[in-house]
């Protein structure tokens, strides 16, 4: 049996049969992501629904029937019953118990017909969403009434007809969905991978140094290279599974989060090759992060020290991920794709928005694997180095 | 030629800033072992007796192929362990009481794991396991996780899993350090038994009684070199081992 395989199996066994680790590595990440995003989605959803279904409350004085008709065409509203003092009305609008007030001069219609200029006053609260919406409806009704009066007054009503207006709302659902994915996915993937590796990497390497079992391992007739490979490959598999758990949690919460009417989001906007590209980028990135964490853990004397050293790298990755979510559109220039972490995040955003070149994808994969190779070579040297293994 | 020979080894460490503070020194380098030589044959227990920082662990780690001396040579059955480390590791065990096994695994699992790494085949492994586990009373706890074992049982498990390959040379750094009297007794009895089976044992200690009870020959190590060496009676002459040890200690403090 190959020695690296023996070590690989032991590391896997360690995690999958420990109830606490199974919980923290495989169950909790997915569950936490699902709950958090489900809740965020529910809150956002609640707001949207309340805007759509809210029936405004209006207070009116002397509202003419002609205007009332036009208002009813636009919105279902409730009239506030009872008379209010001016100051009472103002404070009720500020407090959002009433959404808008319409005060017409007495005998408004007969004034208009006689050619006098009566007054109408509209009160609303621009800081409140419901009040602003109510104001738009009121404004629309008043304009429509105003227009009809003007047309009546013209000698030749067709003069009012100046142009034909038609508006079309163009809304590419596919692009909107893609943009949504590109905003959250690359960042979350990197975070999940990092957290997955951080959960188990330090213990597998720095932990052995701390407990002294590293010496027991090193006096066995096992080549250092096989120790390094066994550790790295097992960590890759475990981290990948951990990231997968988060990913499933995310997928299950997506319908809520992105308001897709409780059905799974349209993943079918992506082709098979897109998924394949995402998959290979993720796998190469897992290798990179595992190799990085392994090198740092091998340098550290204890699990705690290892975690301290990994943190700054995690934060850098986090910041790159967050910046990507704000920018959201991927750069197409070649060189940035060679940068560790940034390259993979950028190409993931590119794939998700259908804007990536094979050249850039290749650049990301090759550079990531190159860095990984360098780290693994370094790790092998570290396992061979007494200075690193038995530092004081 | 002796079965295991250490010839004139020297080992220098570069001190980290933190270490320089602890050791209260400005020099960046520390000679942990200088011109150290000794030998041990099968059927013999050799003891390195010395105070803290004398270089015991450094010497034993060098013999165990864990660190490379800057100079000198170490050979087992005439073959240099420095150039043939993989072959040497098949014949040696390196033990220390500072070893803390991973809480999660059972003695049984660890025994199998280290057996495979030591290329012990299955029949051999099961036979060894039976012998060692019953000798140390681990058999009843073979499937209990290390974390749930008593500290004595943990130590006995470390001992068993370090000896899976029935090595001819047993290198033991501070064999009784931090052990309760009962466990310490089990360990020293077992070392004596190994000696009588014809194994070669090198141990280090700062405890005089361990040397007096166990060692066929002893080397008193101070500041990286062996100041006096021989059989127990040669080293102590008419005096008490403790008096010899302290007078050597005083001399070396004067020299420094
Ligand atoms: N890896 C290392 N890096 C730097 N200095 C070291 C290293 N290992 C040992 N030393 C230094 O070498 C000297 C000898 O250390 P060593 O551990 O061999 O002594 P020892 O006799 O085993 O002492 P103790 O009784 O404390 O175990 C000490 O001054 C120690 O600080
Ligand atoms: Mg020591």
PDB file of N, CA and C in Angstrom, chain A residues 77-131:
ATOM      1  N   UNK A  77     -57.968  53.023  -2.672  1.00  0.00           N
ATOM      2  CA  UNK A  77     -57.519  53.743  -1.482  1.00  0.00           C
ATOM      3  C   UNK A  77     -58.634  53.796  -0.452  1.00  0.00           C
ATOM      4  N   UNK A  78     -58.246  54.167   0.748  1.00  0.00           N
ATOM      5  CA  UNK A  78     -59.220  54.318   1.819  1.00  0.00           C
ATOM      6  C   UNK A  78     -59.290  55.802   2.156  1.00  0.00           C
ATOM      7  N   UNK A  79     -60.491  56.268   2.367  1.00  0.00           N
ATOM      8  CA  UNK A  79     -60.622  57.667   2.774  1.00  0.00           C
ATOM      9  C   UNK A  79     -60.628  57.758   4.287  1.00  0.00           C
ATOM     10  N   UNK A  80     -59.891  58.703   4.809  1.00  0.00           N
ATOM     11  CA  UNK A  80     -59.905  58.915   6.244  1.00  0.00           C
ATOM     12  C   UNK A  80     -61.238  59.531   6.625  1.00  0.00           C
ATOM     13  N   UNK A  81     -61.911  58.906   7.591  1.00  0.00           N
ATOM     14  CA  UNK A  81     -63.232  59.407   8.007  1.00  0.00           C
ATOM     15  C   UNK A  81     -63.056  60.469   9.077  1.00  0.00           C
ATOM     16  N   UNK A  82     -63.783  61.566   8.920  1.00  0.00           N
ATOM     17  CA  UNK A  82     -63.765  62.576   9.953  1.00  0.00           C
ATOM     18  C   UNK A  82     -63.013  63.825   9.533  1.00  0.00           C
ATOM     19  N   UNK A  83     -63.223  64.902  10.289  1.00  0.00           N
ATOM     20  CA  UNK A  83     -62.568  66.173   9.962  1.00  0.00           C
ATOM     21  C   UNK A  83     -61.349  66.368  10.830  1.00  0.00           C
ATOM     22  N   UNK A  84     -60.344  66.963  10.203  1.00  0.00           N
ATOM     23  CA  UNK A  84     -59.100  67.183  10.940  1.00  0.00           C
ATOM     24  C   UNK A  84     -58.721  68.646  10.891  1.00  0.00           C
ATOM     25  N   UNK A  85     -58.138  69.089  11.974  1.00  0.00           N
ATOM     26  CA  UNK A  85     -57.521  70.418  11.956  1.00  0.00           C
ATOM     27  C   UNK A  85     -56.292  70.319  11.071  1.00  0.00           C
ATOM     28  N   UNK A  86     -55.862  71.434  10.547  1.00  0.00           N
ATOM     29  CA  UNK A  86     -54.701  71.458   9.672  1.00  0.00           C
ATOM     30  C   UNK A  86     -53.459  70.830  10.349  1.00  0.00           C
ATOM     31  N   UNK A  87     -53.235  71.249  11.602  1.00  0.00           N
ATOM     32  CA  UNK A  87     -52.022  70.782  12.288  1.00  0.00           C
ATOM     33  C   UNK A  87     -52.096  69.284  12.588  1.00  0.00           C
ATOM     34  N   UNK A  88     -53.354  68.832  12.890  1.00  0.00           N
ATOM     35  CA  UNK A  88     -53.546  67.394  13.125  1.00  0.00           C
ATOM     36  C   UNK A  88     -53.183  66.610  11.876  1.00  0.00           C
ATOM     37  N   UNK A  89     -53.678  67.098  10.721  1.00  0.00           N
ATOM     38  CA  UNK A  89     -53.420  66.416   9.456  1.00  0.00           C
ATOM     39  C   UNK A  89     -51.912  66.328   9.206  1.00  0.00           C
ATOM     40  N   UNK A  90     -51.223  67.453   9.383  1.00  0.00           N
ATOM     41  CA  UNK A  90     -49.786  67.481   9.115  1.00  0.00           C
ATOM     42  C   UNK A  90     -49.039  66.454   9.960  1.00  0.00           C
ATOM     43  N   UNK A  91     -49.402  66.439  11.244  1.00  0.00           N
ATOM     44  CA  UNK A  91     -48.631  65.502  12.081  1.00  0.00           C
ATOM     45  C   UNK A  91     -48.990  64.050  11.767  1.00  0.00           C
ATOM     46  N   UNK A  92     -50.243  63.805  11.343  1.00  0.00           N
ATOM     47  CA  UNK A  92     -50.599  62.427  11.004  1.00  0.00           C
ATOM     48  C   UNK A  92     -49.893  61.953   9.737  1.00  0.00           C
ATOM     49  N   UNK A  93     -49.631  62.910   8.819  1.00  0.00           N
ATOM     50  CA  UNK A  93     -48.883  62.526   7.615  1.00  0.00           C
ATOM     51  C   UNK A  93     -47.414  62.254   7.980  1.00  0.00           C
ATOM     52  N   UNK A  94     -46.895  63.098   8.836  1.00  0.00           N
ATOM     53  CA  UNK A  94     -45.515  62.874   9.275  1.00  0.00           C
ATOM     54  C   UNK A  94     -45.377  61.526   9.983  1.00  0.00           C
ATOM     55  N   UNK A  95     -46.391  61.196  10.778  1.00  0.00           N
ATOM     56  CA  UNK A  95     -46.342  59.918  11.503  1.00  0.00           C
ATOM     57  C   UNK A  95     -46.748  58.733  10.633  1.00  0.00           C
ATOM     58  N   UNK A  96     -47.120  58.997   9.415  1.00  0.00           N
ATOM     59  CA  UNK A  96     -47.474  57.971   8.433  1.00  0.00           C
ATOM     60  C   UNK A  96     -48.766  57.225   8.736  1.00  0.00           C
ATOM     61  N   UNK A  97     -49.679  57.852   9.533  1.00  0.00           N
ATOM     62  CA  UNK A  97     -51.003  57.229   9.695  1.00  0.00           C
ATOM     63  C   UNK A  97     -51.872  57.569   8.491  1.00  0.00           C
ATOM     64  N   UNK A  98     -51.603  58.743   7.900  1.00  0.00           N
ATOM     65  CA  UNK A  98     -52.284  59.114   6.659  1.00  0.00           C
ATOM     66  C   UNK A  98     -51.196  59.277   5.615  1.00  0.00           C
ATOM     67  N   UNK A  99     -51.456  58.760   4.372  1.00  0.00           N
ATOM     68  CA  UNK A  99     -50.394  58.789   3.378  1.00  0.00           C
ATOM     69  C   UNK A  99     -50.356  60.100   2.588  1.00  0.00           C
ATOM     70  N   UNK A 100     -51.507  60.706   2.373  1.00  0.00           N
ATOM     71  CA  UNK A 100     -51.510  61.995   1.675  1.00  0.00           C
ATOM     72  C   UNK A 100     -52.793  62.773   1.978  1.00  0.00           C
ATOM     73  N   UNK A 101     -52.709  64.083   1.884  1.00  0.00           N
ATOM     74  CA  UNK A 101     -53.874  64.927   2.096  1.00  0.00           C
ATOM     75  C   UNK A 101     -54.146  65.762   0.848  1.00  0.00           C
ATOM     76  N   UNK A 102     -55.449  65.888   0.478  1.00  0.00           N
ATOM     77  CA  UNK A 102     -55.816  66.702  -0.687  1.00  0.00           C
ATOM     78  C   UNK A 102     -56.854  67.726  -0.243  1.00  0.00           C
ATOM     79  N   UNK A 103     -56.490  69.013  -0.240  1.00  0.00           N
ATOM     80  CA  UNK A 103     -57.423  70.037   0.224  1.00  0.00           C
ATOM     81  C   UNK A 103     -57.823  70.904  -0.967  1.00  0.00           C
ATOM     82  N   UNK A 104     -59.086  70.724  -1.415  1.00  0.00           N
ATOM     83  CA  UNK A 104     -59.585  71.535  -2.527  1.00  0.00           C
ATOM     84  C   UNK A 104     -60.335  72.734  -1.967  1.00  0.00           C
ATOM     85  N   UNK A 105     -60.300  73.816  -2.723  1.00  0.00           N
ATOM     86  CA  UNK A 105     -61.091  74.988  -2.353  1.00  0.00           C
ATOM     87  C   UNK A 105     -62.565  74.609  -2.484  1.00  0.00           C
ATOM     88  N   UNK A 106     -63.424  75.243  -1.689  1.00  0.00           N
ATOM     89  CA  UNK A 106     -64.838  74.930  -1.787  1.00  0.00           C
ATOM     90  C   UNK A 106     -65.338  75.281  -3.186  1.00  0.00           C
ATOM     91  N   UNK A 107     -66.280  74.488  -3.707  1.00  0.00           N
ATOM     92  CA  UNK A 107     -66.839  74.688  -5.041  1.00  0.00           C
ATOM     93  C   UNK A 107     -65.753  74.757  -6.098  1.00  0.00           C
ATOM     94  N   UNK A 108     -64.828  73.874  -6.025  1.00  0.00           N
ATOM     95  CA  UNK A 108     -63.675  73.822  -6.916  1.00  0.00           C
ATOM     96  C   UNK A 108     -64.112  73.775  -8.380  1.00  0.00           C
ATOM     97  N   UNK A 109     -65.070  72.826  -8.690  1.00  0.00           N
ATOM     98  CA  UNK A 109     -65.492  72.616 -10.074  1.00  0.00           C
ATOM     99  C   UNK A 109     -66.108  73.876 -10.685  1.00  0.00           C
ATOM    100  N   UNK A 110     -67.038  74.532  -9.933  1.00  0.00           N
ATOM    101  CA  UNK A 110     -67.701  75.710 -10.510  1.00  0.00           C
ATOM    102  C   UNK A 110     -66.701  76.842 -10.712  1.00  0.00           C
ATOM    103  N   UNK A 111     -65.702  76.913  -9.824  1.00  0.00           N
ATOM    104  CA  UNK A 111     -64.651  77.918 -10.027  1.00  0.00           C
ATOM    105  C   UNK A 111     -63.931  77.660 -11.327  1.00  0.00           C
ATOM    106  N   UNK A 112     -63.564  76.398 -11.569  1.00  0.00           N
ATOM    107  CA  UNK A 112     -62.829  76.063 -12.788  1.00  0.00           C
ATOM    108  C   UNK A 112     -63.662  76.396 -14.014  1.00  0.00           C
ATOM    109  N   UNK A 113     -64.960  76.002 -13.940  1.00  0.00           N
ATOM    110  CA  UNK A 113     -65.815  76.241 -15.097  1.00  0.00           C
ATOM    111  C   UNK A 113     -65.979  77.729 -15.385  1.00  0.00           C
ATOM    112  N   UNK A 114     -66.039  78.552 -14.318  1.00  0.00           N
ATOM    113  CA  UNK A 114     -66.208  79.987 -14.519  1.00  0.00           C
ATOM    114  C   UNK A 114     -64.905  80.659 -14.936  1.00  0.00           C
ATOM    115  N   UNK A 115     -63.837  79.927 -14.974  1.00  0.00           N
ATOM    116  CA  UNK A 115     -62.563  80.503 -15.435  1.00  0.00           C
ATOM    117  C   UNK A 115     -61.731  81.108 -14.330  1.00  0.00           C
ATOM    118  N   UNK A 116     -62.248  81.039 -13.080  1.00  0.00           N
ATOM    119  CA  UNK A 116     -61.419  81.507 -11.963  1.00  0.00           C
ATOM    120  C   UNK A 116     -60.326  80.472 -11.708  1.00  0.00           C
ATOM    121  N   UNK A 117     -59.325  80.802 -10.889  1.00  0.00           N
ATOM    122  CA  UNK A 117     -58.254  79.844 -10.610  1.00  0.00           C
ATOM    123  C   UNK A 117     -58.303  79.400  -9.151  1.00  0.00           C
ATOM    124  N   UNK A 118     -59.035  78.329  -8.871  1.00  0.00           N
ATOM    125  CA  UNK A 118     -59.140  77.864  -7.482  1.00  0.00           C
ATOM    126  C   UNK A 118     -57.841  77.175  -7.042  1.00  0.00           C
ATOM    127  N   UNK A 119     -57.748  76.920  -5.772  1.00  0.00           N
ATOM    128  CA  UNK A 119     -56.491  76.308  -5.306  1.00  0.00           C
ATOM    129  C   UNK A 119     -56.730  74.869  -4.834  1.00  0.00           C
ATOM    130  N   UNK A 120     -55.707  74.066  -4.993  1.00  0.00           N
ATOM    131  CA  UNK A 120     -55.717  72.728  -4.408  1.00  0.00           C
ATOM    132  C   UNK A 120     -54.346  72.506  -3.772  1.00  0.00           C
ATOM    133  N   UNK A 121     -54.391  71.892  -2.601  1.00  0.00           N
ATOM    134  CA  UNK A 121     -53.130  71.703  -1.894  1.00  0.00           C
ATOM    135  C   UNK A 121     -52.944  70.211  -1.636  1.00  0.00           C
ATOM    136  N   UNK A 122     -51.752  69.704  -1.952  1.00  0.00           N
ATOM    137  CA  UNK A 122     -51.450  68.287  -1.705  1.00  0.00           C
ATOM    138  C   UNK A 122     -50.374  68.201  -0.624  1.00  0.00           C
ATOM    139  N   UNK A 123     -50.629  67.376   0.395  1.00  0.00           N
ATOM    140  CA  UNK A 123     -49.631  67.196   1.457  1.00  0.00           C
ATOM    141  C   UNK A 123     -49.163  65.738   1.458  1.00  0.00           C
ATOM    142  N   UNK A 124     -47.880  65.549   1.485  1.00  0.00           N
ATOM    143  CA  UNK A 124     -47.374  64.169   1.591  1.00  0.00           C
ATOM    144  C   UNK A 124     -46.011  64.164   2.247  1.00  0.00           C
ATOM    145  N   UNK A 125     -45.511  62.968   2.509  1.00  0.00           N
ATOM    146  CA  UNK A 125     -44.240  62.814   3.229  1.00  0.00           C
ATOM    147  C   UNK A 125     -43.230  62.086   2.317  1.00  0.00           C
ATOM    148  N   UNK A 126     -42.336  62.855   1.696  1.00  0.00           N
ATOM    149  CA  UNK A 126     -41.437  62.227   0.720  1.00  0.00           C
ATOM    150  C   UNK A 126     -40.474  61.215   1.361  1.00  0.00           C
ATOM    151  N   UNK A 127     -40.342  61.237   2.688  1.00  0.00           N
ATOM    152  CA  UNK A 127     -39.427  60.293   3.334  1.00  0.00           C
ATOM    153  C   UNK A 127     -40.072  58.921   3.509  1.00  0.00           C
ATOM    154  N   UNK A 128     -41.402  58.851   3.315  1.00  0.00           N
ATOM    155  CA  UNK A 128     -42.084  57.570   3.508  1.00  0.00           C
ATOM    156  C   UNK A 128     -42.468  56.977   2.153  1.00  0.00           C
ATOM    157  N   UNK A 129     -42.104  55.706   1.965  1.00  0.00           N
ATOM    158  CA  UNK A 129     -42.347  55.057   0.674  1.00  0.00           C
ATOM    159  C   UNK A 129     -43.824  55.055   0.308  1.00  0.00           C
ATOM    160  N   UNK A 130     -44.673  54.665   1.262  1.00  0.00           N
ATOM    161  CA  UNK A 130     -46.101  54.581   0.965  1.00  0.00           C
ATOM    162  C   UNK A 130     -46.664  55.941   0.611  1.00  0.00           C
ATOM    163  N   UNK A 131     -46.214  56.983   1.325  1.00  0.00           N
ATOM    164  CA  UNK A 131     -46.719  58.328   1.075  1.00  0.00           C
ATOM    165  C   UNK A 131     -46.280  58.811  -0.310  1.00  0.00           C
TER     166      UNK A 131
END
